[in-house]
Short mmCIF file of C-alpha atoms in Angstrom, two decimals:
data_model
loop_
_atom_site.label_atom_id
_atom_site.label_comp_id
_atom_site.label_asym_id
_atom_site.label_seq_id
_atom_site.Cartn_x
_atom_site.Cartn_y
_atom_site.Cartn_z
CA GLU A 15 -8.96 3.12 -31.61
CA ILE A 16 -6.45 0.26 -31.88
CA SER A 17 -7.27 -3.07 -30.27
CA TYR A 18 -4.87 -4.79 -27.91
CA GLY A 19 -4.61 -7.67 -30.36
CA SER A 20 -3.59 -5.36 -33.20
CA ARG A 21 -0.95 -3.69 -31.06
CA LEU A 22 0.41 -7.03 -29.90
CA ASP A 23 0.52 -8.40 -33.45
CA ALA A 24 2.40 -5.31 -34.60
CA ALA A 25 4.90 -5.62 -31.78
CA VAL A 26 5.47 -9.31 -32.44
CA ALA A 27 5.88 -8.59 -36.15
CA ALA A 28 8.56 -6.03 -35.34
CA LEU A 29 10.47 -8.72 -33.44
CA SER A 30 10.05 -11.50 -36.00
CA GLY A 31 12.84 -12.43 -38.33
CA ALA A 32 15.54 -11.69 -35.78
CA ALA A 33 16.76 -13.16 -32.56
CA ALA A 34 14.99 -10.80 -30.23
CA SER A 35 16.85 -9.95 -27.02
CA PRO A 36 15.05 -9.32 -23.72
CA LEU A 37 15.89 -5.63 -24.21
CA SER A 38 14.26 -5.41 -27.64
CA ALA A 39 11.29 -7.45 -26.39
CA ALA A 40 10.79 -5.12 -23.43
CA THR A 41 11.02 -2.07 -25.67
CA ALA A 42 8.57 -3.43 -28.23
CA LEU A 43 6.02 -5.08 -25.94
CA LEU A 44 6.09 -3.08 -22.73
CA TRP A 45 6.93 0.47 -23.85
CA ASP A 46 3.67 1.92 -22.54
CA VAL A 47 3.92 0.53 -18.99
CA LEU A 48 7.63 0.15 -18.28
CA ARG A 49 10.74 2.30 -18.53
CA LEU A 50 14.33 1.14 -18.90
CA VAL A 51 16.46 1.63 -15.81
CA ASP A 52 19.63 -0.16 -16.89
CA LYS A 53 20.14 -1.48 -20.44
CA GLU A 54 23.85 -2.19 -20.24
CA ASP A 55 23.21 -5.93 -20.26
CA THR A 56 20.86 -6.47 -23.21
CA ASP A 57 20.20 -10.04 -22.09
CA ASN A 58 19.20 -8.97 -18.58
CA PRO A 59 17.97 -5.36 -18.62
CA VAL A 60 16.43 -3.71 -15.58
CA VAL A 61 13.02 -2.12 -16.04
CA ALA A 62 10.63 -0.24 -13.78
CA VAL A 63 6.90 0.37 -13.96
CA GLU A 64 5.88 3.93 -14.80
CA ASP A 65 4.41 6.01 -11.95
CA ALA A 66 1.14 6.43 -13.84
CA VAL A 67 0.75 2.65 -13.86
CA ALA A 68 1.93 2.08 -10.29
CA MET A 69 -0.58 4.56 -8.86
CA VAL A 70 -3.69 2.97 -10.39
CA PRO A 71 -5.33 0.27 -8.19
CA ARG A 72 -5.30 -3.11 -9.91
CA GLN A 73 -6.38 -6.14 -7.95
CA GLY A 74 -4.02 -9.03 -8.53
CA PHE A 75 -1.16 -6.85 -9.79
CA LEU A 76 1.32 -6.06 -7.03
CA GLY A 77 3.15 -3.75 -9.39
CA THR A 78 0.59 -1.23 -8.14
CA TRP A 79 1.64 -1.57 -4.49
CA PRO A 80 2.35 2.20 -4.17
CA SER A 81 -1.35 2.90 -4.73
CA LEU A 82 -2.16 0.27 -2.11
CA TYR A 83 0.27 1.86 0.37
CA LYS A 84 -1.27 5.30 -0.17
CA THR A 85 -4.75 3.90 0.47
CA LEU A 86 -3.57 2.10 3.62
CA CYS A 87 -2.32 5.43 4.99
CA SER A 88 -5.64 7.11 4.26
CA ILE A 89 -7.63 4.26 5.81
CA VAL A 90 -5.63 4.27 9.05
CA GLN A 91 -5.86 8.08 9.22
CA ASP A 92 -9.61 8.19 8.61
CA HIS A 93 -10.79 5.03 10.39
CA GLY A 94 -8.12 4.38 12.98
CA VAL A 95 -7.79 5.14 16.68
CA PRO A 96 -5.72 8.22 17.64
CA GLU A 97 -2.72 7.47 19.80
CA LEU A 98 -1.94 10.38 22.11
CA ARG A 99 1.48 11.45 23.24
CA GLY A 100 2.55 9.18 26.07
CA GLY A 101 0.83 6.13 24.61
CA ASP A 102 -2.78 6.89 25.60
CA GLU A 103 -5.49 5.97 23.12
CA GLY A 104 -8.10 8.45 22.04
CA ALA A 105 -11.51 7.76 20.60
CA ALA A 106 -11.65 6.31 17.11
CA GLY A 107 -12.00 8.98 14.49
CA THR A 108 -10.08 11.30 12.26
CA ALA A 109 -7.54 13.98 13.01
CA PRO A 110 -5.65 16.66 11.11
CA SER A 111 -2.81 15.24 9.05
CA GLN A 112 0.05 17.49 10.12
CA SER A 113 3.14 15.93 11.70
CA THR A 114 1.73 16.09 15.24
CA ALA A 115 -1.99 16.76 15.35
CA VAL A 116 -3.91 17.73 18.48
CA ASP A 117 -7.27 16.54 19.76
CA ASP A 118 -10.04 18.69 21.27
CA ASN A 119 -8.24 18.74 24.62
CA GLY A 120 -4.97 19.88 23.11
CA ALA A 121 -3.19 16.56 23.63
CA GLY A 122 -0.71 15.63 20.91
CA ILE A 123 -1.68 12.80 18.59
CA VAL A 124 1.48 10.99 17.59
CA ALA A 125 -0.10 8.20 15.53
CA HIS A 126 -3.28 6.48 14.42
CA TRP A 127 -3.70 2.71 14.53
CA LEU A 128 -6.12 0.17 13.10
CA LEU A 129 -6.57 -3.54 13.78
CA LEU A 130 -5.42 -5.61 10.82
CA SER A 131 -8.62 -7.64 10.99
CA ARG A 132 -10.56 -4.52 9.94
CA LEU A 133 -8.55 -3.87 6.78
CA LYS A 134 -10.14 -6.12 4.16
CA PRO A 135 -13.62 -4.53 3.93
CA LEU A 136 -12.07 -1.07 4.09
CA LEU A 137 -9.71 -1.89 1.23
CA GLN A 138 -12.66 -3.20 -0.77
CA ASP A 139 -14.43 0.11 -0.17
CA HIS A 140 -11.49 2.46 -0.71
CA TRP A 141 -8.94 0.67 -2.93
CA HIS A 142 -10.53 -2.02 -5.12
CA ALA A 143 -13.94 -3.67 -4.82
CA SER A 144 -12.45 -7.07 -5.71
CA PHE A 145 -9.58 -6.90 -3.22
CA ASP A 146 -8.60 -10.31 -1.86
CA GLU A 147 -5.22 -10.74 -0.19
CA SER A 148 -5.27 -14.51 -0.70
CA SER A 149 -5.14 -14.14 -4.49
CA SER A 150 -1.98 -12.02 -4.50
CA GLY A 151 1.63 -12.91 -5.16
CA TYR A 152 4.84 -11.69 -6.75
CA LEU A 153 8.06 -12.87 -8.36
CA SER A 154 11.18 -12.70 -6.23
CA ASP A 155 14.56 -11.45 -7.44
CA GLU A 156 15.36 -15.03 -8.39
CA GLY A 157 12.17 -15.40 -10.44
CA THR A 158 10.40 -17.57 -7.86
CA PHE A 159 6.69 -16.96 -7.45
CA VAL A 160 5.75 -16.06 -3.86
CA ARG A 161 2.07 -16.33 -2.98
CA LEU A 162 0.65 -14.16 -0.21
CA ARG A 163 -2.12 -15.97 1.65
CA LYS A 164 -2.69 -13.72 4.66
CA MET A 165 -3.25 -10.01 5.18
CA LYS A 166 -0.20 -9.70 7.43
CA HIS A 167 2.02 -11.17 4.71
CA LEU A 168 0.72 -8.68 2.16
CA VAL A 169 1.15 -5.73 4.52
CA GLN A 170 4.64 -6.86 5.53
CA ALA A 171 5.64 -7.08 1.87
CA VAL A 172 4.24 -3.63 1.06
CA LEU A 173 6.00 -2.07 4.06
CA ARG A 174 9.26 -3.72 3.01
CA TRP A 175 8.96 -2.41 -0.54
CA ARG A 176 8.19 1.06 0.77
CA GLU A 177 11.33 1.05 2.91
CA GLN A 178 13.43 -0.06 -0.04
CA ARG A 179 11.92 2.65 -2.23
CA VAL A 180 12.74 5.31 0.36
CA LEU A 181 16.29 3.99 0.68
CA TRP A 182 16.72 3.87 -3.09
CA ARG A 183 15.50 7.44 -3.56
CA SER A 184 17.81 8.60 -0.79
CA GLY A 185 20.73 6.94 -2.55
CA VAL A 186 20.11 8.12 -6.12
CA GLY A 187 18.67 11.54 -5.27
CA GLY A 188 16.69 13.37 -7.93
CA LYS A 189 13.25 14.92 -7.91
CA ALA A 190 10.55 13.10 -5.96
CA THR A 191 7.86 11.50 -8.11
CA ALA A 192 4.23 10.61 -7.46
CA VAL A 193 5.33 7.28 -6.02
CA ASP A 194 7.76 8.98 -3.62
CA GLU A 195 5.01 11.28 -2.41
CA ALA A 196 2.63 8.35 -1.96
CA VAL A 197 5.08 6.43 0.24
CA ALA A 198 6.31 9.44 2.25
CA PRO A 199 4.07 8.76 5.32
CA ARG A 200 5.36 5.98 7.58
CA LEU A 201 3.31 2.91 8.41
CA GLU A 202 4.44 0.19 10.78
CA LEU A 203 3.06 -3.14 11.91
CA ALA A 204 2.96 -4.00 15.63
CA PRO A 205 1.24 -6.46 18.00
CA ALA A 206 -2.07 -5.28 19.46
CA GLN A 207 -1.92 -4.63 23.20
CA ARG A 208 -5.41 -5.88 24.08
CA GLN A 209 -6.41 -8.16 21.22
CA ASN A 210 -4.95 -11.23 19.59
CA ASP A 211 -4.27 -9.25 16.45
CA LEU A 212 -1.81 -6.93 14.77
CA VAL A 213 -2.23 -3.19 14.37
CA LEU A 214 -1.19 -1.00 11.47
CA ARG A 215 0.14 2.36 12.77
CA LEU A 216 0.41 5.59 10.82
CA VAL A 217 3.14 7.55 12.57
CA HIS A 218 2.78 11.35 12.53
CA SER A 219 6.45 12.24 12.43
CA PRO A 220 9.19 12.94 9.88
CA ALA A 221 10.22 9.95 7.80
CA HIS A 222 11.97 7.45 10.01
CA ALA A 223 15.68 6.85 9.72
CA LEU A 224 16.50 3.42 8.37
CA PRO A 225 18.62 1.07 10.49
CA GLN A 226 22.37 1.54 10.19
CA SER A 227 22.65 -1.89 8.61
CA SER A 228 20.44 -0.63 5.78
CA GLN A 229 22.25 2.66 5.26
CA GLN A 230 23.93 1.66 2.03
CA GLN A 231 23.38 2.80 -1.51
CA MET A 232 21.50 0.38 -3.65
CA SER A 233 21.93 0.02 -7.40
CA PRO A 234 18.84 -0.14 -9.64
CA ARG A 235 19.26 -3.91 -9.85
CA SER A 236 18.83 -4.29 -6.09
CA HIS A 237 15.20 -3.21 -6.21
CA GLY A 238 13.72 -6.36 -7.67
CA VAL A 239 10.67 -6.03 -5.44
CA ALA A 240 9.36 -3.28 -7.51
CA ALA A 241 9.70 -5.51 -10.44
CA THR A 242 7.64 -8.28 -9.18
CA ALA A 243 5.84 -5.25 -8.03
CA ALA A 244 7.38 -3.36 -10.88
CA PRO A 245 6.11 0.16 -10.23
CA ALA A 246 8.13 0.81 -7.20
CA GLY A 247 11.38 -0.34 -8.49
CA SER A 248 12.97 -2.51 -11.07
CA THR A 249 13.33 -6.08 -12.21
CA SER A 250 15.42 -8.25 -14.43
CA LEU A 251 13.92 -9.60 -17.62
CA ARG A 252 15.88 -12.80 -17.31
CA SER A 253 13.09 -14.29 -15.28
CA PRO A 254 9.68 -15.10 -16.79
CA ALA A 255 8.30 -12.09 -14.94
CA GLY A 256 9.80 -9.59 -17.32
CA ALA A 257 8.38 -10.98 -20.52
CA SER A 258 4.85 -9.64 -20.34
CA PRO A 259 2.62 -7.31 -18.29
CA ARG A 260 0.43 -10.32 -17.55
CA GLN A 261 3.32 -11.88 -15.67
CA LEU A 262 3.38 -8.96 -13.31
CA ARG A 263 -0.01 -10.10 -12.13
CA SER A 264 -0.38 -11.29 -8.59
CA THR A 265 -2.73 -14.14 -9.18
CA PRO A 266 -0.06 -15.16 -11.19
CA PRO A 267 5.20 -8.48 -9.87
CA PRO A 268 10.21 -3.17 -5.62
CA PRO A 269 9.94 -8.23 -4.15
CA THR A 270 11.19 -6.19 -2.34
CA PRO A 271 11.34 0.03 -4.76
CA PRO A 272 12.49 3.10 -4.47
CA ALA A 273 7.39 3.31 -10.67
#
């Protein structure tokens, strides 16, 4: 077994004696958590968090937002209220997960929804015991730290990164990865009809089409959200965020992916 300190010392030693570029620093220090997406500019390479890292819940590290998105889908499915075809609400409970499920009376269930105010304890039970939305944040494309103080801000950010990941994957093609599978279901945020709250809806339908204004191919560099949240996309190492895994931490990473 090799300690973290020994590994870090070895990596730093490999960089000493030469003017290390961000590319060589990323390769030496972050090889086990990041992959290179674009190394054409050695002073400003684009990296992305590996799927295996992005899919492990880590409180305070928004680079793992895909794992958070997957858990949100499961929570809304298992603890939310069924929404029947035509807008009627069913009793709270679970339902089959196919595109359009049916309840005991044969009515189509088109979605499940859950009040945002119910999310925190459920995330502590099903995602991470230390979950606290007020201690989260990420680095923007410009390297500015953005702190998330409310649940709605965190959910809005995660939904935005999911949409960017879907758009990126659609543009570059290729085989779907674990992150793509995790973000395949569609969640949306909407005002509650009867409470002064927001609801998170899990829509039981094929992946939604993105707005025409968003229907444009995005280069790897345009997915900085994954970087501050590195797993879902990529980030530039020119900002302080790319220098160390610790800087991908939220209490400190697609700010808006396609791991």
